[in-house]
XYZ file of C-alpha atoms in Angstrom:
668
model
C -80.344 29.274 -17.751
C -82.030 28.861 -21.131
C -83.226 25.402 -22.068
C -81.155 23.586 -24.667
C -83.823 21.556 -26.415
C -87.158 22.864 -27.646
C -89.139 19.647 -27.579
C -88.395 16.108 -26.601
C -91.028 13.360 -26.650
C -91.515 12.066 -23.153
C -94.153 10.602 -20.934
C -96.667 13.490 -20.765
C -97.712 12.730 -17.171
C -94.128 13.152 -15.955
C -93.922 16.809 -17.006
C -93.571 19.022 -13.944
C -96.123 21.810 -13.773
C -95.270 25.077 -12.056
C -97.451 26.388 -9.259
C -99.667 29.403 -9.934
C -100.384 32.556 -7.954
C -103.572 34.601 -8.344
C -102.276 38.158 -8.758
C -105.763 39.660 -8.265
C -105.965 38.372 -4.718
C -103.561 41.077 -3.501
C -105.150 43.705 -5.748
C -108.573 43.112 -4.140
C -107.092 43.746 -0.676
C -105.023 46.888 -1.267
C -105.125 50.292 -2.935
C -104.818 50.337 -6.747
C -103.493 53.913 -6.648
C -100.750 53.003 -4.170
C -99.881 50.009 -6.349
C -99.651 52.126 -9.520
C -97.467 54.769 -7.833
C -95.160 52.306 -6.053
C -91.383 52.368 -6.495
C -90.540 50.622 -9.785
C -86.873 49.520 -10.022
C -86.509 46.710 -12.591
C -83.276 44.748 -12.923
C -81.862 45.396 -16.394
C -79.622 43.549 -18.801
C -76.039 43.969 -17.517
C -77.266 46.873 -15.380
C -77.610 49.200 -18.386
C -79.678 52.369 -18.106
C -82.202 52.605 -20.994
C -81.463 55.514 -23.336
C -84.086 58.112 -24.197
C -86.280 57.719 -27.268
C -84.504 60.643 -29.002
C -81.101 59.018 -28.473
C -82.434 55.687 -29.754
C -83.663 57.417 -32.915
C -80.233 58.947 -33.575
C -78.498 55.571 -33.097
C -80.858 53.985 -35.657
C -80.591 56.782 -38.236
C -76.777 56.918 -37.978
C -76.316 53.141 -38.155
C -74.077 51.765 -40.925
C -76.874 49.460 -42.094
C -79.465 52.210 -42.564
C -76.939 54.598 -44.124
C -76.029 51.866 -46.624
C -79.704 51.314 -47.558
C -80.337 55.087 -47.811
C -77.528 55.391 -50.376
C -78.822 52.336 -52.218
C -82.407 53.660 -52.393
C -81.100 57.105 -53.407
C -79.138 55.550 -56.266
C -82.112 53.436 -57.437
C -84.772 56.181 -57.161
C -82.740 59.200 -58.255
C -83.719 61.106 -55.103
C -80.995 62.787 -53.071
C -79.582 60.951 -50.057
C -80.818 63.815 -47.833
C -84.362 63.357 -49.153
C -84.291 59.578 -48.527
C -82.773 60.148 -45.062
C -85.634 62.552 -44.257
C -88.143 59.895 -45.353
C -86.386 57.355 -43.091
C -86.667 59.802 -40.201
C -90.423 60.251 -40.819
C -90.907 56.460 -40.951
C -89.126 56.146 -37.618
C -91.240 58.929 -36.081
C -94.385 57.132 -37.171
C -93.085 53.782 -35.908
C -91.165 54.417 -32.685
C -92.450 54.022 -29.161
C -92.081 56.769 -26.562
C -92.180 54.794 -23.346
C -93.066 56.957 -20.324
C -93.378 55.618 -16.814
C -96.227 58.031 -16.002
C -98.360 56.456 -18.755
C -97.443 52.973 -17.554
C -98.570 53.957 -14.040
C -101.892 55.220 -15.452
C -102.422 51.871 -17.222
C -101.433 49.977 -14.064
C -104.182 51.815 -12.169
C -106.941 51.502 -14.801
C -106.119 47.907 -15.726
C -106.207 46.859 -12.059
C -109.763 48.175 -11.915
C -110.727 46.500 -15.204
C -109.150 43.104 -14.475
C -110.899 42.858 -11.109
C -114.220 43.479 -12.846
C -113.576 41.086 -15.748
C -111.873 38.094 -14.170
C -112.380 35.956 -11.092
C -108.627 35.299 -11.031
C -105.488 35.914 -13.089
C -103.024 33.131 -12.335
C -99.302 33.372 -13.130
C -96.579 30.738 -12.698
C -94.122 32.392 -10.331
C -91.300 29.986 -11.233
C -91.589 31.258 -14.798
C -91.301 34.836 -13.508
C -88.168 33.892 -11.546
C -86.646 32.320 -14.667
C -87.426 35.480 -16.622
C -85.881 37.690 -13.930
C -82.658 35.709 -14.295
C -82.808 35.624 -18.108
C -83.116 39.406 -18.573
C -79.831 39.915 -16.698
C -77.886 37.392 -18.810
C -78.834 38.100 -22.428
C -81.324 40.210 -24.407
C -84.813 38.738 -24.122
C -87.580 38.297 -26.696
C -91.060 37.595 -25.323
C -93.301 35.454 -27.539
C -96.882 35.334 -26.185
C -99.704 33.367 -27.738
C -102.362 35.651 -29.223
C -106.050 35.019 -28.616
C -107.259 38.455 -27.507
C -106.418 42.162 -27.470
C -106.076 41.623 -23.723
C -102.802 39.701 -24.273
C -100.342 42.569 -24.706
C -102.037 44.671 -21.985
C -101.733 41.795 -19.536
C -98.091 41.154 -20.467
C -97.022 44.744 -19.695
C -99.155 44.768 -16.541
C -97.458 41.613 -15.234
C -93.927 42.771 -16.002
C -94.615 46.039 -14.178
C -96.085 44.129 -11.266
C -93.071 41.835 -10.900
C -90.493 44.646 -11.296
C -89.319 43.380 -14.663
C -88.214 45.649 -17.531
C -91.235 46.788 -19.557
C -91.282 45.351 -23.068
C -91.424 47.232 -26.352
C -94.276 45.662 -28.324
C -94.731 45.266 -32.070
C -98.282 46.512 -32.793
C -100.273 46.921 -36.020
C -100.930 50.349 -37.525
C -104.656 49.821 -36.873
C -104.177 51.066 -33.287
C -102.711 54.389 -34.450
C -106.127 55.429 -35.744
C -107.468 55.354 -32.164
C -107.381 58.950 -30.991
C -105.725 59.363 -27.602
C -105.573 55.568 -27.040
C -103.047 55.114 -29.884
C -100.674 57.622 -28.311
C -101.246 56.118 -24.859
C -100.217 52.734 -26.219
C -97.122 54.296 -27.824
C -96.175 55.816 -24.467
C -96.604 52.454 -22.759
C -94.139 50.723 -25.076
C -95.942 49.948 -28.369
C -94.167 50.592 -31.670
C -96.332 50.552 -34.782
C -95.621 48.634 -37.967
C -97.491 48.166 -41.228
C -99.277 44.873 -41.774
C -97.232 44.346 -44.931
C -94.158 46.120 -46.302
C -94.384 44.941 -49.915
C -91.096 45.771 -51.624
C -90.434 48.885 -49.559
C -86.702 48.444 -48.968
C -86.348 51.598 -46.887
C -89.245 50.768 -44.562
C -87.862 47.264 -43.949
C -84.389 48.681 -43.231
C -85.730 51.244 -40.700
C -87.916 48.646 -39.000
C -85.252 45.913 -38.768
C -82.532 48.316 -37.590
C -84.875 49.779 -34.949
C -85.613 46.332 -33.508
C -81.984 45.152 -33.692
C -80.693 48.350 -32.068
C -82.999 47.838 -29.075
C -81.930 44.197 -28.866
C -78.172 44.796 -29.219
C -78.200 47.536 -26.587
C -80.303 45.575 -24.136
C -82.720 48.550 -24.246
C -85.781 46.502 -23.285
C -87.289 43.060 -23.914
C -88.819 42.867 -27.400
C -92.343 41.450 -27.532
C -94.180 40.212 -30.602
C -96.671 37.549 -31.597
C -95.228 34.674 -33.638
C -98.674 34.067 -35.145
C -98.780 37.635 -36.446
C -102.415 38.276 -35.552
C -105.115 37.170 -33.121
C -106.380 33.659 -33.746
C -110.105 33.989 -34.427
C -110.536 30.227 -33.976
C -108.342 29.902 -30.834
C -106.221 27.350 -32.668
C -102.568 28.255 -32.996
C -101.847 29.862 -36.373
C -98.980 29.046 -38.724
C -96.086 31.165 -37.363
C -94.504 34.037 -39.275
C -90.713 34.111 -39.396
C -89.894 37.711 -40.477
C -89.529 39.224 -37.011
C -87.959 36.029 -35.674
C -85.211 36.374 -38.292
C -84.618 40.012 -37.279
C -84.138 39.153 -33.575
C -81.886 36.188 -34.367
C -79.694 38.020 -36.903
C -77.524 39.863 -34.316
C -76.549 36.415 -32.991
C -75.944 35.022 -36.494
C -73.614 37.966 -37.242
C -71.742 37.668 -33.949
C -73.040 40.969 -32.562
C -74.591 39.206 -29.557
C -73.349 36.140 -27.680
C -76.912 34.857 -27.265
C -80.602 35.805 -27.265
C -83.221 34.291 -24.934
C -86.588 33.491 -26.515
C -89.369 33.162 -23.922
C -92.631 31.537 -25.102
C -95.645 32.655 -23.057
C -98.991 30.832 -23.032
C -102.094 32.918 -22.231
C -105.330 31.017 -21.598
C -108.859 32.347 -21.094
C -111.780 30.538 -19.513
C -114.067 32.821 -21.516
C -112.798 34.956 -24.396
C -113.841 38.605 -24.559
C -114.081 38.652 -28.375
C -115.909 35.292 -28.569
C -118.995 36.265 -30.645
C -117.044 38.922 -32.578
C -114.637 36.247 -33.829
C -117.490 33.969 -34.855
C -119.098 36.774 -36.854
C -115.800 37.596 -38.566
C -115.419 33.930 -39.577
C -118.881 34.147 -41.137
C -117.983 37.161 -43.255
C -119.026 40.078 -41.039
C -116.299 42.737 -41.477
C -113.953 43.260 -38.529
C -114.854 46.471 -36.661
C -112.244 49.172 -37.135
C -110.186 49.915 -34.011
C -111.373 53.244 -32.619
C -111.608 55.049 -29.297
C -115.410 55.320 -29.639
C -115.584 51.562 -30.252
C -113.556 50.982 -27.113
C -115.895 53.182 -25.065
C -118.935 51.331 -26.436
C -117.298 48.067 -25.407
C -117.412 49.118 -21.734
C -120.436 46.864 -21.289
C -118.056 43.886 -21.174
C -117.065 45.097 -17.707
C -120.421 43.873 -16.431
C -119.755 40.322 -17.717
C -118.024 37.436 -15.955
C -115.061 36.021 -17.913
C -113.958 33.454 -15.364
C -110.260 32.898 -14.838
C -107.161 33.621 -16.897
C -103.803 31.818 -16.791
C -100.428 33.156 -17.955
C -97.578 30.631 -18.168
C -94.051 31.925 -18.770
C -92.132 29.093 -20.395
C -88.467 28.193 -20.025
C -86.186 30.630 -21.919
C -84.892 29.078 -25.131
C -81.309 29.911 -26.061
C -80.862 30.881 -29.725
C -77.205 29.817 -29.398
C -78.158 26.305 -28.297
C -80.982 26.184 -30.821
C -78.671 27.016 -33.740
C -75.846 24.715 -32.692
C -75.019 22.324 -35.539
C -77.777 23.837 -37.716
C -76.480 27.285 -38.690
C -73.010 27.949 -40.079
C -72.400 31.464 -38.800
C -69.184 31.867 -40.812
C -71.308 32.600 -43.910
C -72.222 35.950 -42.281
C -68.539 36.927 -42.177
C -68.254 36.983 -45.990
C -69.765 40.494 -46.129
C -69.535 43.474 -43.754
C -72.242 43.281 -41.066
C -74.079 46.378 -42.248
C -74.799 44.975 -45.720
C -78.266 43.345 -45.847
C -78.310 39.630 -46.660
C -81.307 37.516 -47.577
C -81.609 34.395 -45.403
C -80.140 31.343 -47.122
C -82.259 28.234 -47.633
C -80.797 26.486 -44.570
C -81.383 29.608 -42.444
C -84.972 29.852 -43.669
C -85.562 26.176 -42.825
C -84.047 26.687 -39.382
C -86.266 29.733 -38.711
C -89.349 27.830 -39.850
C -88.560 24.803 -37.684
C -87.753 26.995 -34.649
C -90.981 28.992 -35.071
C -93.122 25.839 -35.234
C -91.459 24.353 -32.168
C -91.884 27.577 -30.192
C -95.605 27.629 -30.985
C -95.771 23.958 -29.999
C -94.313 24.910 -26.608
C -96.986 27.610 -26.306
C -99.661 24.970 -26.974
C -98.279 22.483 -24.468
C -98.263 25.131 -21.728
C -101.833 26.290 -22.352
C -103.926 25.808 -19.208
C -107.238 24.198 -20.165
C -110.473 24.610 -18.209
C -113.242 21.992 -17.854
C -115.411 23.902 -20.353
C -113.157 22.883 -23.257
C -114.055 19.237 -22.560
C -117.773 20.019 -22.271
C -117.712 22.096 -25.488
C -116.024 19.198 -27.320
C -118.784 16.803 -26.276
C -121.656 19.212 -27.031
C -120.317 19.832 -30.553
C -120.241 16.070 -31.150
C -123.821 15.755 -29.854
C -125.823 18.568 -31.520
C -129.113 17.161 -30.161
C -127.769 17.536 -26.666
C -126.900 15.265 -23.758
C -128.760 14.694 -20.501
C -126.871 16.063 -17.522
C -125.928 12.674 -16.073
C -124.557 11.477 -19.414
C -122.660 14.754 -19.913
C -121.132 14.388 -16.450
C -120.092 10.789 -17.110
C -118.611 11.545 -20.552
C -116.791 14.668 -19.308
C -115.160 12.653 -16.543
C -114.093 10.010 -19.079
C -112.708 12.678 -21.386
C -110.872 14.357 -18.529
C -108.911 11.159 -17.842
C -108.184 10.671 -21.541
C -106.924 14.263 -21.877
C -104.707 13.919 -18.803
C -103.281 10.646 -20.117
C -102.399 12.466 -23.360
C -100.588 15.215 -21.438
C -103.206 17.976 -21.215
C -102.445 20.862 -18.817
C -105.900 20.746 -17.241
C -107.028 23.066 -14.446
C -109.639 20.916 -12.700
C -110.812 21.995 -9.206
C -109.533 19.538 -6.596
C -112.242 19.855 -3.995
C -115.380 19.787 -6.152
C -117.354 16.884 -7.555
C -117.574 16.423 -11.304
C -121.221 17.548 -11.204
C -120.280 20.767 -9.391
C -117.492 21.530 -11.864
C -119.844 21.023 -14.808
C -122.608 23.136 -13.271
C -120.145 25.986 -12.717
C -118.910 25.770 -16.314
C -122.440 25.686 -17.734
C -123.341 28.764 -15.696
C -120.356 30.752 -17.011
C -121.189 29.867 -20.648
C -124.977 29.913 -20.336
C -125.240 32.334 -23.291
C -124.247 29.424 -25.594
C -126.560 26.833 -24.033
C -130.057 25.789 -23.234
C -130.779 23.429 -20.346
C -134.276 21.986 -20.420
C -135.642 18.989 -18.538
C -132.113 17.906 -17.703
C -130.972 18.055 -21.338
C -128.008 20.297 -22.236
C -127.449 21.474 -25.806
C -126.033 24.352 -27.788
C -128.774 26.872 -28.362
C -129.404 30.325 -29.771
C -130.552 31.987 -26.579
C -130.075 35.647 -27.541
C -131.209 35.594 -31.178
C -133.796 38.183 -32.243
C -137.321 37.213 -31.278
C -138.778 38.486 -34.555
C -139.354 36.049 -37.385
C -136.115 35.349 -39.258
C -135.338 34.033 -42.704
C -133.793 30.542 -43.074
C -130.460 32.205 -43.923
C -130.576 34.298 -40.708
C -131.432 31.210 -38.667
C -128.370 29.418 -40.085
C -126.211 32.461 -39.291
C -127.361 32.616 -35.655
C -126.830 28.893 -35.238
C -123.390 29.121 -36.848
C -122.327 31.918 -34.446
C -123.106 29.626 -31.488
C -121.366 26.616 -33.049
C -118.220 28.576 -34.005
C -118.118 30.250 -30.577
C -118.273 26.838 -28.936
C -115.713 25.447 -31.416
C -113.241 28.127 -30.336
C -113.098 26.399 -26.928
C -112.912 22.889 -28.400
C -110.017 24.124 -30.553
C -108.002 24.962 -27.430
C -107.576 21.257 -26.675
C -107.098 20.034 -30.247
C -103.298 19.913 -29.887
C -103.756 17.292 -27.147
C -105.869 14.970 -29.316
C -104.502 15.868 -32.754
C -101.898 13.153 -33.357
C -103.970 10.293 -31.903
C -106.974 11.608 -33.887
C -104.961 11.600 -37.158
C -103.998 7.988 -36.396
C -107.610 7.032 -35.598
C -108.850 8.480 -38.921
C -105.925 6.850 -40.758
C -106.862 3.439 -39.283
C -110.456 3.974 -40.409
C -109.431 5.116 -43.907
C -106.674 2.585 -44.584
C -109.094 -0.342 -44.341
C -106.054 -2.396 -43.398
C -104.096 -3.351 -40.281
C -100.726 -3.071 -42.001
C -98.595 -0.445 -40.301
C -97.220 0.864 -43.607
C -100.726 1.409 -45.029
C -101.866 3.201 -41.872
C -98.739 5.370 -41.825
C -99.299 6.380 -45.462
C -102.855 7.493 -44.604
C -101.574 9.270 -41.498
C -98.933 11.090 -43.540
C -101.501 12.135 -46.165
C -103.847 13.566 -43.522
C -100.959 15.275 -41.733
C -99.856 16.890 -44.981
C -103.441 17.878 -45.873
C -103.988 19.582 -42.505
C -100.539 21.186 -42.124
C -102.079 24.675 -42.579
C -104.839 23.853 -40.105
C -102.767 22.676 -37.146
C -99.249 23.111 -35.745
C -97.395 20.135 -37.203
C -93.634 20.628 -37.136
C -91.977 20.175 -40.574
C -90.166 16.860 -40.908
C -91.736 15.317 -37.788
C -94.152 12.923 -39.504
C -92.534 9.743 -38.195
C -92.146 11.194 -34.683
C -95.818 12.282 -34.670
C -96.927 8.821 -35.824
C -94.860 7.116 -33.113
C -96.191 9.542 -30.477
C -99.778 8.768 -31.514
C -99.111 4.999 -31.415
C -97.496 5.314 -27.979
C -100.344 7.359 -26.446
C -103.068 5.032 -27.759
C -101.111 1.905 -26.836
C -100.566 3.265 -23.310
C -104.359 3.727 -22.967
C -104.934 0.156 -24.117
C -106.754 1.362 -27.251
C -104.597 -0.547 -29.693
C -101.690 -2.968 -29.995
C -98.692 -2.050 -32.126
C -97.011 -5.131 -33.570
C -93.974 -5.291 -35.826
C -95.975 -5.061 -39.054
C -99.516 -4.350 -37.854
C -101.596 -2.019 -35.703
C -104.646 -3.699 -34.197
C -107.501 -2.140 -32.221
C -108.069 -3.726 -28.809
C -111.470 -4.944 -27.678
C -111.922 -1.885 -25.444
C -110.591 0.698 -27.876
C -113.653 1.349 -30.048
C -115.157 4.221 -28.019
C -111.839 6.112 -27.840
C -111.168 5.760 -31.578
C -114.751 6.816 -32.383
C -114.345 9.942 -30.228
C -111.012 10.791 -31.850
C -112.425 10.427 -35.371
C -115.264 12.752 -34.368
C -112.718 15.381 -33.255
C -111.425 15.707 -36.836
C -114.783 15.210 -38.533
C -115.675 18.950 -38.919
C -112.359 19.577 -40.653
C -112.738 16.564 -42.947
C -116.233 17.692 -43.898
C -115.164 21.314 -44.345
C -112.310 20.391 -46.701
C -114.630 18.117 -48.653
C -117.111 20.979 -49.104
C -114.332 23.116 -50.581
C -113.320 20.290 -52.916
C -116.946 19.740 -53.926
C -117.390 23.439 -54.686
C -114.264 23.589 -56.839
C -115.357 20.507 -58.791
C -119.024 21.423 -59.223
C -119.323 25.174 -59.258
C -116.088 26.799 -60.377
C -116.027 28.817 -63.563
C -112.791 29.433 -65.424
C -112.410 32.969 -64.070
C -112.803 32.443 -60.309
C -110.617 35.030 -58.621
C -108.899 34.542 -55.273
C -110.957 37.422 -53.847
C -114.255 35.772 -54.902
C -113.311 32.370 -53.476
C -114.362 32.761 -49.807
C -117.772 34.430 -50.464
C -118.514 31.854 -53.170
C -117.621 28.845 -50.965
C -119.584 30.341 -48.066
C -122.680 30.693 -50.244
C -122.232 27.142 -51.607
C -121.951 25.788 -48.046
C -124.980 27.779 -46.897
C -127.060 26.271 -49.698
C -125.939 22.748 -48.711
C -127.067 23.411 -45.133
C -130.391 24.918 -46.218
C -131.013 21.909 -48.498
C -130.394 19.529 -45.583
C -127.368 17.966 -47.282
C -124.854 19.243 -44.729
C -125.132 19.529 -40.939
C -121.603 20.762 -40.284
C -121.886 24.489 -39.502
C -118.124 24.727 -39.011
C -117.740 24.368 -42.776
C -118.936 28.000 -42.982
C -115.740 29.224 -41.284
C -113.594 31.385 -43.560
C -110.495 30.251 -41.642
C -111.171 26.613 -42.544
C -111.907 27.556 -46.156
C -108.642 29.521 -46.493
C -106.660 26.669 -44.986
C -108.289 24.167 -47.351
C -107.379 26.329 -50.348
C -103.792 26.671 -49.052
C -103.580 22.856 -48.836
C -104.902 22.417 -52.389
C -102.422 25.001 -53.687
C -99.567 23.259 -51.885
C -100.639 19.865 -53.295
C -100.781 21.415 -56.831
C -104.478 20.581 -57.210
C -105.129 24.316 -57.629
C -102.747 26.959 -58.935
C -102.762 30.732 -59.004
C -102.508 32.621 -62.296
C -102.151 36.410 -62.373
C -104.457 37.970 -64.977
C -104.025 41.758 -65.076
C -104.509 43.077 -61.548
C -106.316 39.976 -60.309
C -105.236 36.491 -59.238
C -107.306 33.708 -60.795
C -107.582 30.146 -59.450
C -107.062 27.363 -61.979
C -108.480 24.068 -60.738
C -107.318 20.567 -61.679
C -110.706 18.970 -61.145
C -109.431 15.402 -61.417
C -106.852 16.024 -58.676
C -109.354 17.863 -56.448
C -111.963 15.114 -56.896
C -109.364 12.485 -56.007
C -108.442 14.375 -52.820
C -112.114 14.614 -51.879
C -112.494 10.853 -52.289
C -109.381 10.250 -50.191
C -110.753 12.455 -47.405
C -113.624 10.003 -47.085
C -116.680 11.292 -48.942
C -118.552 12.358 -45.797
C -120.965 14.545 -47.765
C -123.460 12.448 -49.729
C -123.446 13.118 -53.452
C -126.818 14.363 -54.677
C -128.123 11.583 -56.870
C -130.645 12.141 -59.679
C -134.166 11.097 -58.748
C -135.157 8.068 -60.816
C -138.630 7.995 -62.328
C -140.789 5.328 -60.736
C -141.990 2.590 -63.039
């Protein structure tokens, strides 16, 4: 049932796409109350009956693994074993879900009302649902949705209830526990709450890991968590975290389970609910604390139109097949199963590779709407485009995206002009259309006189909001774009020179995009193949040559990466020009943001995306990885030590897009 291979390069146009069903169509025709109270009889793993929450707690607390850790912590701390066991019990009480069908029915009723107000349609691939129905009967299942909105986990539970599938238990952050009433409602609908970081808390980790593994081993319910760890504020996929992935794979490694099915799920939004909130967070505005009052204030979103939503359940991926030939499970037999073992280097590499490939599957199955193409073009043309030119360029870009394998939802029975008009209407809060010219515009900024800094902020919110849609299609253009920039930078037709530039850029941006470790040659060959297939270039034995008709495509692809090139150069420039010897890691983002703001105000930089804290953090991570910057702990603070020669060299290699401010020469 589960697919054997995670990713195999193939002709993107040959990939079969599942058909979708709009689940709201039925909801608009029938009673929501009758739907919520209907008979719910899910098919379970091996026909098991889920145990009660109290029984689950006892199984976890009496497990050999947790008892071993309790004794270990007792010995290390000097506290009695009974005292440590009581602490473990309190941790589990704070953490554990208390799934109740009555609460799930309440959510089914209220979410039906909300979804019909928010979305024109919610489309689900029914073949994916059928695969999941089969998978949950064969082996324990782990659901791995993409994470772009708080709506994700609500929609997942809603869909599983709708299709008579076992309701998942969902790893959620502690932030939600502070929401009076709502926090407990989420707990009773399947959420279990974990800290954002455990530090060195051995007991907490043991309780958490044993709780998850007990549910998995017993087939209690599908486990659901987000590989990316948190919502992506940029709508790009984030570098995956492997901690929870290791926990759900460990029962297989230790021979406690024959197999585990991993199911990647791709959730796509035509318009994102948190759109402007994300942009403000990226510009340094603190994230609002989760609260019930905040949720009630957010009711105004129900009067907005958020277009359509697509949920694509991918093929189940067998951990057994995934690990074949890569993991030697006999190493786990050297110690009793209940004794904790740190993952070995080969296991860690396997987990990392698997996590990246699973996120890549999520990306490939993302359904893209026409607006992502329009947003891409508007960002590349800040002065705007006339409607006829926008229509022509969008149609050209649509065919390029499809040729590169994009999963594009383009209406069949509408003209290109009609599709674009509909998209512009849905996203009119980001646009101005005047005398046939379409451009990004601050339409809802305060009418009172603003300072230059406030004007930059309002403009940046619009640009970053629009960029969040462009980012949804970046995975389609990424590898060809890296090749296009490499060809421009190499200043040579030699394949080796171009590959070296490609590899440098790929390494530089490995925190920015999902680029699977060790796949540099494969990515290069994929980029060459896609561009050669489009007639953009010719790949000879020793050379890569642009064709006569390839200039416009390569120019577009270079422009796709241009904001990231400029943003990384700004960070390099700051570290070379402004850094004092005692720059702390905490001061870095505010300092770079202020430096970037001053460049924009001085007219030396037009790239508003360089203000994004996400881009700045990724640039710093790249410089740390390349040893151009290193961290030094001084007391309680972490200080950044900059190798200015190395950073300056990297800036030059990135292309010097930002003009250096030259001294004004006195006129003779």
